[in-house]
mmCIF file of C-alpha atoms in Angstrom:
data_model
loop_
_atom_site.group_PDB
_atom_site.id
_atom_site.type_symbol
_atom_site.label_atom_id
_atom_site.label_comp_id
_atom_site.label_asym_id
_atom_site.label_seq_id
_atom_site.Cartn_x
_atom_site.Cartn_y
_atom_site.Cartn_z
ATOM 1 C CA MET A 12 0.000 0.000 0.000
ATOM 2 C CA VAL A 13 1.409 3.374 -1.044
ATOM 3 C CA ASN A 14 0.827 6.187 1.474
ATOM 4 C CA VAL A 15 0.106 9.481 -0.287
ATOM 5 C CA THR A 16 -0.026 13.099 0.827
ATOM 6 C CA ILE A 17 -1.877 15.544 -1.425
ATOM 7 C CA CYS A 18 -0.471 19.075 -1.582
ATOM 8 C CA GLY A 19 -3.290 21.379 -2.583
ATOM 9 C CA ALA A 20 -5.740 18.968 -0.971
ATOM 10 C CA ASN A 21 -8.610 21.452 -0.827
ATOM 11 C CA GLY A 22 -8.207 22.610 -4.405
ATOM 12 C CA LYS A 23 -10.295 21.254 -7.273
ATOM 13 C CA MET A 24 -7.638 18.788 -8.391
ATOM 14 C CA GLY A 25 -6.789 17.791 -4.835
ATOM 15 C CA ARG A 26 -10.379 16.767 -4.170
ATOM 16 C CA VAL A 27 -10.577 14.811 -7.431
ATOM 17 C CA ILE A 28 -7.344 12.981 -6.585
ATOM 18 C CA SER A 29 -8.753 12.114 -3.158
ATOM 19 C CA SER A 30 -11.863 10.683 -4.830
ATOM 20 C CA VAL A 31 -9.809 8.636 -7.301
ATOM 21 C CA ILE A 32 -7.593 7.170 -4.567
ATOM 22 C CA LYS A 33 -10.628 6.273 -2.463
ATOM 23 C CA ASP A 34 -11.691 3.783 -5.149
ATOM 24 C CA ARG A 35 -8.278 2.084 -5.369
ATOM 25 C CA ASP A 36 -6.726 -0.649 -3.251
ATOM 26 C CA ASP A 37 -3.042 -0.015 -4.010
ATOM 27 C CA CYS A 38 -2.745 3.402 -2.342
ATOM 28 C CA THR A 39 -4.320 5.568 0.351
ATOM 29 C CA VAL A 40 -4.283 9.229 1.370
ATOM 30 C CA ILE A 41 -2.782 9.664 4.841
ATOM 31 C CA SER A 42 -2.751 13.484 4.888
ATOM 32 C CA GLY A 43 -3.217 16.673 2.927
ATOM 33 C CA VAL A 44 -1.523 20.064 2.807
ATOM 34 C CA ASP A 45 -3.414 23.275 2.074
ATOM 35 C CA LEU A 46 -3.820 26.794 3.453
ATOM 36 C CA ASN A 47 -7.473 25.827 3.784
ATOM 37 C CA THR A 48 -7.386 23.065 6.398
ATOM 38 C CA GLU A 49 -11.096 22.254 6.264
ATOM 39 C CA ARG A 50 -11.519 18.490 6.458
ATOM 40 C CA TYR A 51 -13.730 16.749 3.880
ATOM 41 C CA ALA A 52 -12.432 13.159 3.952
ATOM 42 C CA ASP A 53 -10.944 10.659 6.389
ATOM 43 C CA PHE A 54 -7.539 12.372 6.573
ATOM 44 C CA GLU A 55 -6.275 15.537 8.239
ATOM 45 C CA ILE A 56 -5.165 18.582 6.247
ATOM 46 C CA TYR A 57 -2.236 20.666 7.492
ATOM 47 C CA GLU A 58 -1.280 24.227 6.648
ATOM 48 C CA ASN A 59 2.363 23.439 5.937
ATOM 49 C CA VAL A 60 4.174 20.324 4.779
ATOM 50 C CA LYS A 61 6.540 20.716 7.746
ATOM 51 C CA ASN A 62 3.607 20.015 10.069
ATOM 52 C CA LEU A 63 2.940 16.526 8.725
ATOM 53 C CA PRO A 64 2.966 14.024 11.628
ATOM 54 C CA GLU A 65 3.833 11.091 9.381
ATOM 55 C CA LYS A 66 6.126 10.871 6.364
ATOM 56 C CA PRO A 67 4.270 9.694 3.243
ATOM 57 C CA ASP A 68 5.747 7.434 0.599
ATOM 58 C CA VAL A 69 4.848 9.934 -2.116
ATOM 59 C CA ILE A 70 3.603 13.519 -2.288
ATOM 60 C CA ILE A 71 1.334 14.536 -5.182
ATOM 61 C CA ASP A 72 1.678 18.289 -5.694
ATOM 62 C CA TYR A 73 -1.126 20.281 -7.320
ATOM 63 C CA THR A 74 -0.504 23.697 -5.793
ATOM 64 C CA HIS A 75 1.432 26.629 -7.255
ATOM 65 C CA PRO A 76 5.009 26.860 -8.586
ATOM 66 C CA SER A 77 5.992 29.098 -5.651
ATOM 67 C CA CYS A 78 5.260 26.300 -3.174
ATOM 68 C CA LEU A 79 8.125 24.234 -4.509
ATOM 69 C CA LEU A 80 10.889 26.436 -3.086
ATOM 70 C CA GLN A 81 9.292 29.348 -1.222
ATOM 71 C CA TYR A 82 7.162 27.134 1.040
ATOM 72 C CA GLY A 83 9.754 24.426 1.445
ATOM 73 C CA LEU A 84 8.061 21.551 -0.378
ATOM 74 C CA LEU A 85 11.186 20.405 -2.189
ATOM 75 C CA ASP A 86 13.322 20.879 0.949
ATOM 76 C CA TYR A 87 10.929 18.637 2.895
ATOM 77 C CA CYS A 88 11.158 15.894 0.275
ATOM 78 C CA LEU A 89 14.948 16.112 0.169
ATOM 79 C CA SER A 90 15.324 16.072 3.952
ATOM 80 C CA THR A 91 12.952 13.117 4.429
ATOM 81 C CA GLY A 92 13.713 11.188 1.238
ATOM 82 C CA THR A 93 10.094 11.458 0.097
ATOM 83 C CA ALA A 94 9.250 10.842 -3.549
ATOM 84 C CA ILE A 95 7.244 13.585 -5.262
ATOM 85 C CA VAL A 96 4.894 13.776 -8.234
ATOM 86 C CA ILE A 97 5.027 17.352 -9.524
ATOM 87 C CA ALA A 98 1.818 17.968 -11.458
ATOM 88 C CA THR A 99 1.707 21.764 -11.276
ATOM 89 C CA THR A 100 2.595 23.804 -14.385
ATOM 90 C CA GLY A 101 4.091 27.250 -14.919
ATOM 91 C CA TYR A 102 7.576 26.660 -13.510
ATOM 92 C CA ASN A 103 10.399 29.003 -14.504
ATOM 93 C CA GLU A 104 13.899 27.887 -15.503
ATOM 94 C CA GLU A 105 15.292 28.243 -11.970
ATOM 95 C CA GLN A 106 12.541 26.045 -10.532
ATOM 96 C CA ILE A 107 12.960 23.424 -13.250
ATOM 97 C CA GLU A 108 16.692 23.288 -12.528
ATOM 98 C CA ALA A 109 15.902 22.775 -8.832
ATOM 99 C CA ILE A 110 13.579 19.902 -9.775
ATOM 100 C CA LYS A 111 16.286 18.252 -11.871
ATOM 101 C CA LYS A 112 18.866 18.664 -9.105
ATOM 102 C CA ALA A 113 16.501 17.165 -6.522
ATOM 103 C CA ALA A 114 16.046 14.126 -8.766
ATOM 104 C CA GLU A 115 19.686 13.284 -8.153
ATOM 105 C CA GLN A 116 18.732 12.431 -4.545
ATOM 106 C CA ILE A 117 15.051 11.419 -4.574
ATOM 107 C CA PRO A 118 12.521 9.955 -7.046
ATOM 108 C CA VAL A 119 10.799 12.824 -8.909
ATOM 109 C CA PHE A 120 7.977 12.494 -11.438
ATOM 110 C CA PHE A 121 7.750 15.640 -13.547
ATOM 111 C CA THR A 122 5.701 16.166 -16.679
ATOM 112 C CA PHE A 123 3.686 19.011 -18.173
ATOM 113 C CA ASN A 124 0.595 16.837 -18.518
ATOM 114 C CA MET A 125 -0.587 13.719 -16.676
ATOM 115 C CA SER A 126 -3.007 12.543 -19.386
ATOM 116 C CA LEU A 127 -2.245 9.342 -21.288
ATOM 117 C CA GLY A 128 -4.024 10.788 -24.337
ATOM 118 C CA ILE A 129 -1.906 13.944 -24.342
ATOM 119 C CA ASN A 130 1.281 11.910 -24.220
ATOM 120 C CA LEU A 131 0.048 9.873 -27.191
ATOM 121 C CA LEU A 132 -0.740 13.162 -28.955
ATOM 122 C CA CYS A 133 2.850 14.194 -28.321
ATOM 123 C CA LYS A 134 4.192 11.073 -30.033
ATOM 124 C CA LEU A 135 1.823 11.509 -32.978
ATOM 125 C CA ALA A 136 2.961 15.113 -33.359
ATOM 126 C CA GLN A 137 6.599 14.014 -33.453
ATOM 127 C CA THR A 138 5.801 11.477 -36.172
ATOM 128 C CA ALA A 139 3.938 14.117 -38.178
ATOM 129 C CA ALA A 140 6.841 16.533 -37.776
ATOM 130 C CA GLU A 141 9.282 13.936 -39.093
ATOM 131 C CA VAL A 142 7.179 13.496 -42.225
ATOM 132 C CA LEU A 143 5.976 17.066 -42.763
ATOM 133 C CA GLY A 144 8.710 19.199 -41.215
ATOM 134 C CA GLY A 145 10.070 21.865 -43.534
ATOM 135 C CA GLN A 146 7.059 21.708 -45.833
ATOM 136 C CA PHE A 147 4.230 22.565 -43.435
ATOM 137 C CA ASP A 148 3.817 25.500 -41.055
ATOM 138 C CA ILE A 149 3.208 24.456 -37.451
ATOM 139 C CA GLU A 150 0.770 26.161 -35.076
ATOM 140 C CA ILE A 151 -0.366 25.089 -31.602
ATOM 141 C CA LEU A 152 -3.682 26.240 -30.151
ATOM 142 C CA GLU A 153 -4.548 25.558 -26.506
ATOM 143 C CA LYS A 154 -7.803 26.320 -24.689
ATOM 144 C CA HIS A 155 -8.436 26.295 -20.938
ATOM 145 C CA HIS A 156 -10.883 27.581 -18.341
ATOM 146 C CA ASN A 157 -10.912 31.221 -17.301
ATOM 147 C CA GLN A 158 -9.219 30.491 -13.962
ATOM 148 C CA LYS A 159 -5.960 29.203 -15.451
ATOM 149 C CA ILE A 160 -3.101 31.584 -14.708
ATOM 150 C CA ASP A 161 -0.190 30.541 -16.940
ATOM 151 C CA ALA A 162 -0.178 30.906 -20.724
ATOM 152 C CA PRO A 163 0.690 29.191 -22.904
ATOM 153 C CA SER A 164 -0.120 26.002 -21.058
ATOM 154 C CA GLY A 165 2.649 23.715 -19.898
ATOM 155 C CA THR A 166 1.227 21.073 -22.219
ATOM 156 C CA ALA A 167 1.485 23.382 -25.234
ATOM 157 C CA ILE A 168 5.137 24.011 -24.372
ATOM 158 C CA MET A 169 5.711 20.263 -23.958
ATOM 159 C CA LEU A 170 4.209 19.611 -27.402
ATOM 160 C CA ALA A 171 6.248 22.398 -29.007
ATOM 161 C CA ASN A 172 9.456 21.142 -27.396
ATOM 162 C CA ALA A 173 8.813 17.587 -28.584
ATOM 163 C CA ILE A 174 8.216 18.764 -32.144
ATOM 164 C CA ASN A 175 11.231 21.062 -32.050
ATOM 165 C CA GLU A 176 13.528 18.299 -30.800
ATOM 166 C CA THR A 177 12.366 16.129 -33.688
ATOM 167 C CA LEU A 178 13.308 18.964 -36.067
ATOM 168 C CA ASP A 179 16.795 19.532 -34.592
ATOM 169 C CA ASN A 180 15.665 22.480 -32.434
ATOM 170 C CA LYS A 181 15.770 24.923 -35.338
ATOM 171 C CA TYR A 182 12.337 26.449 -34.695
ATOM 172 C CA GLN A 183 11.546 29.580 -32.694
ATOM 173 C CA TYR A 184 8.321 30.017 -30.700
ATOM 174 C CA VAL A 185 6.117 32.997 -31.515
ATOM 175 C CA TYR A 186 3.479 33.769 -28.883
ATOM 176 C CA ASP A 187 1.801 36.849 -30.304
ATOM 177 C CA ARG A 188 1.674 38.395 -33.754
ATOM 178 C CA HIS A 189 -0.553 41.438 -33.286
ATOM 179 C CA SER A 190 2.462 43.735 -32.946
ATOM 180 C CA GLN A 191 4.361 42.207 -35.867
ATOM 181 C CA ARG A 192 3.606 43.405 -39.382
ATOM 182 C CA LYS A 193 5.568 40.855 -41.374
ATOM 183 C CA LYS A 194 5.123 37.515 -43.068
ATOM 184 C CA ARG A 195 5.314 34.352 -41.038
ATOM 185 C CA ASP A 196 8.826 32.968 -40.769
ATOM 186 C CA LYS A 197 9.341 29.424 -42.018
ATOM 187 C CA ASN A 198 11.179 28.265 -38.899
ATOM 188 C CA GLU A 199 8.663 29.160 -36.242
ATOM 189 C CA ILE A 200 5.984 27.452 -34.199
ATOM 190 C CA GLY A 201 3.027 29.676 -33.400
ATOM 191 C CA MET A 202 1.580 29.356 -29.883
ATOM 192 C CA HIS A 203 -1.933 30.602 -29.139
ATOM 193 C CA SER A 204 -3.942 30.609 -25.904
ATOM 194 C CA VAL A 205 -7.680 30.832 -25.256
ATOM 195 C CA ARG A 206 -9.135 31.290 -21.750
ATOM 196 C CA GLY A 207 -12.845 30.982 -21.162
ATOM 197 C CA GLY A 208 -15.666 29.310 -19.269
ATOM 198 C CA THR A 209 -14.987 25.898 -17.809
ATOM 199 C CA ILE A 210 -12.905 24.393 -20.625
ATOM 200 C CA VAL A 211 -10.887 21.623 -18.974
ATOM 201 C CA GLY A 212 -8.213 21.445 -21.646
ATOM 202 C CA GLU A 213 -8.065 21.327 -25.436
ATOM 203 C CA HIS A 214 -4.954 21.194 -27.601
ATOM 204 C CA ASP A 215 -4.746 21.366 -31.396
ATOM 205 C CA ILE A 216 -1.538 20.953 -33.384
ATOM 206 C CA ILE A 217 -1.985 22.343 -36.886
ATOM 207 C CA PHE A 218 0.270 21.399 -39.791
ATOM 208 C CA ALA A 219 -0.622 23.787 -42.603
ATOM 209 C CA GLY A 220 0.833 23.064 -46.034
ATOM 210 C CA ARG A 221 0.130 23.981 -49.630
ATOM 211 C CA ASP A 222 -3.606 23.398 -50.192
ATOM 212 C CA GLU A 223 -3.943 20.997 -47.258
ATOM 213 C CA VAL A 224 -4.132 21.158 -43.475
ATOM 214 C CA ILE A 225 -3.615 18.363 -40.955
ATOM 215 C CA THR A 226 -4.824 18.887 -37.386
ATOM 216 C CA ILE A 227 -4.101 16.568 -34.449
ATOM 217 C CA SER A 228 -6.302 17.238 -31.424
ATOM 218 C CA HIS A 229 -6.936 16.194 -27.844
ATOM 219 C CA SER A 230 -9.800 17.254 -25.601
ATOM 220 C CA ALA A 231 -10.183 16.488 -21.899
ATOM 221 C CA ALA A 232 -13.783 16.189 -20.688
ATOM 222 C CA SER A 233 -12.955 16.332 -16.980
ATOM 223 C CA LYS A 234 -10.085 16.810 -14.557
ATOM 224 C CA GLU A 235 -10.273 13.138 -13.641
ATOM 225 C CA VAL A 236 -8.026 12.134 -16.563
ATOM 226 C CA PHE A 237 -5.214 14.151 -14.954
ATOM 227 C CA ALA A 238 -5.994 12.874 -11.464
ATOM 228 C CA VAL A 239 -5.857 9.227 -12.590
ATOM 229 C CA GLY A 240 -2.523 9.870 -14.284
ATOM 230 C CA SER A 241 -1.157 11.520 -11.139
ATOM 231 C CA VAL A 242 -2.184 8.605 -8.925
ATOM 232 C CA ASN A 243 -0.704 6.093 -11.383
ATOM 233 C CA ALA A 244 2.509 8.131 -11.290
ATOM 234 C CA ALA A 245 2.552 8.073 -7.480
ATOM 235 C CA VAL A 246 2.183 4.294 -7.288
ATOM 236 C CA PHE A 247 4.832 3.901 -9.990
ATOM 237 C CA LEU A 248 7.237 6.301 -8.266
ATOM 238 C CA ALA A 249 6.970 4.645 -4.856
ATOM 239 C CA GLN A 250 8.933 1.677 -6.190
ATOM 240 C CA LYS A 251 11.700 3.720 -7.814
ATOM 241 C CA SER A 252 15.134 4.906 -6.767
ATOM 242 C CA ALA A 253 16.338 8.488 -7.169
ATOM 243 C CA GLY A 254 15.867 9.879 -10.665
ATOM 244 C CA LEU A 255 13.739 12.062 -12.914
ATOM 245 C CA TYR A 256 10.746 10.201 -14.350
ATOM 246 C CA ASP A 257 7.968 11.196 -16.756
ATOM 247 C CA MET A 258 4.958 9.667 -18.466
ATOM 248 C CA ALA A 259 7.107 7.895 -21.031
ATOM 249 C CA ALA A 260 8.927 6.081 -18.210
ATOM 250 C CA LEU A 261 5.625 5.134 -16.606
ATOM 251 C CA LEU A 262 4.253 3.745 -19.864
ATOM 252 C CA ASP A 263 7.442 1.769 -20.460
ATOM 253 C CA GLY A 264 7.168 0.406 -16.931
ATOM 254 C CA VAL A 265 3.570 -0.676 -17.535
ATOM 255 C CA ASN A 266 4.546 -2.403 -20.715
#
């Protein structure tokens, strides 16, 4: 049995993760961490990770990028040897470097999207780029709910990076064109964000060529797809030694 602590336990994703774990027999939630300590399940919620009475096997983090360093989450994991699933997006370069350095000492699962479908989309996009690269313009459109703070989404960046790596990293990302009065450059990937309503998450990768357009899409109908992926990652990570793991590693482990 894998003992899990949910950081951001009273947030929307934290509550969904709690619900998902409740229906499983390979893991259990022993505690939560949140500024809102209101209890809604059979585990206590603490204001700070340092207040946890019992060390979990794995922490699932769905909070805010600032919590990683500013509120001592990564320090706690390093000092106690606790594995961590980092499911929050919007990290800057300094924070990502800290994540990579921590993975030298503890098991860390870090990906921009916990959905199995999105990770398949990523592989399909790489295949398309191999075939179409250089002949087709590439644009990425992402849509999310009106409460999402970061833009473009971490998933959109993940998709762009995967495509760019396939094409020898020769493409530049363009996030906004309204101030540019010039033709589109051949070696660029356009990134566009939409925020509105309760859209859970939609991503379109557009390959636009001469007289034909190919679009690869993924749409999430609920947050549960991300919660299930996070819990799978936690169970997977509990059996691992120090290192940086992602969805590709999890899928290889399953297979």
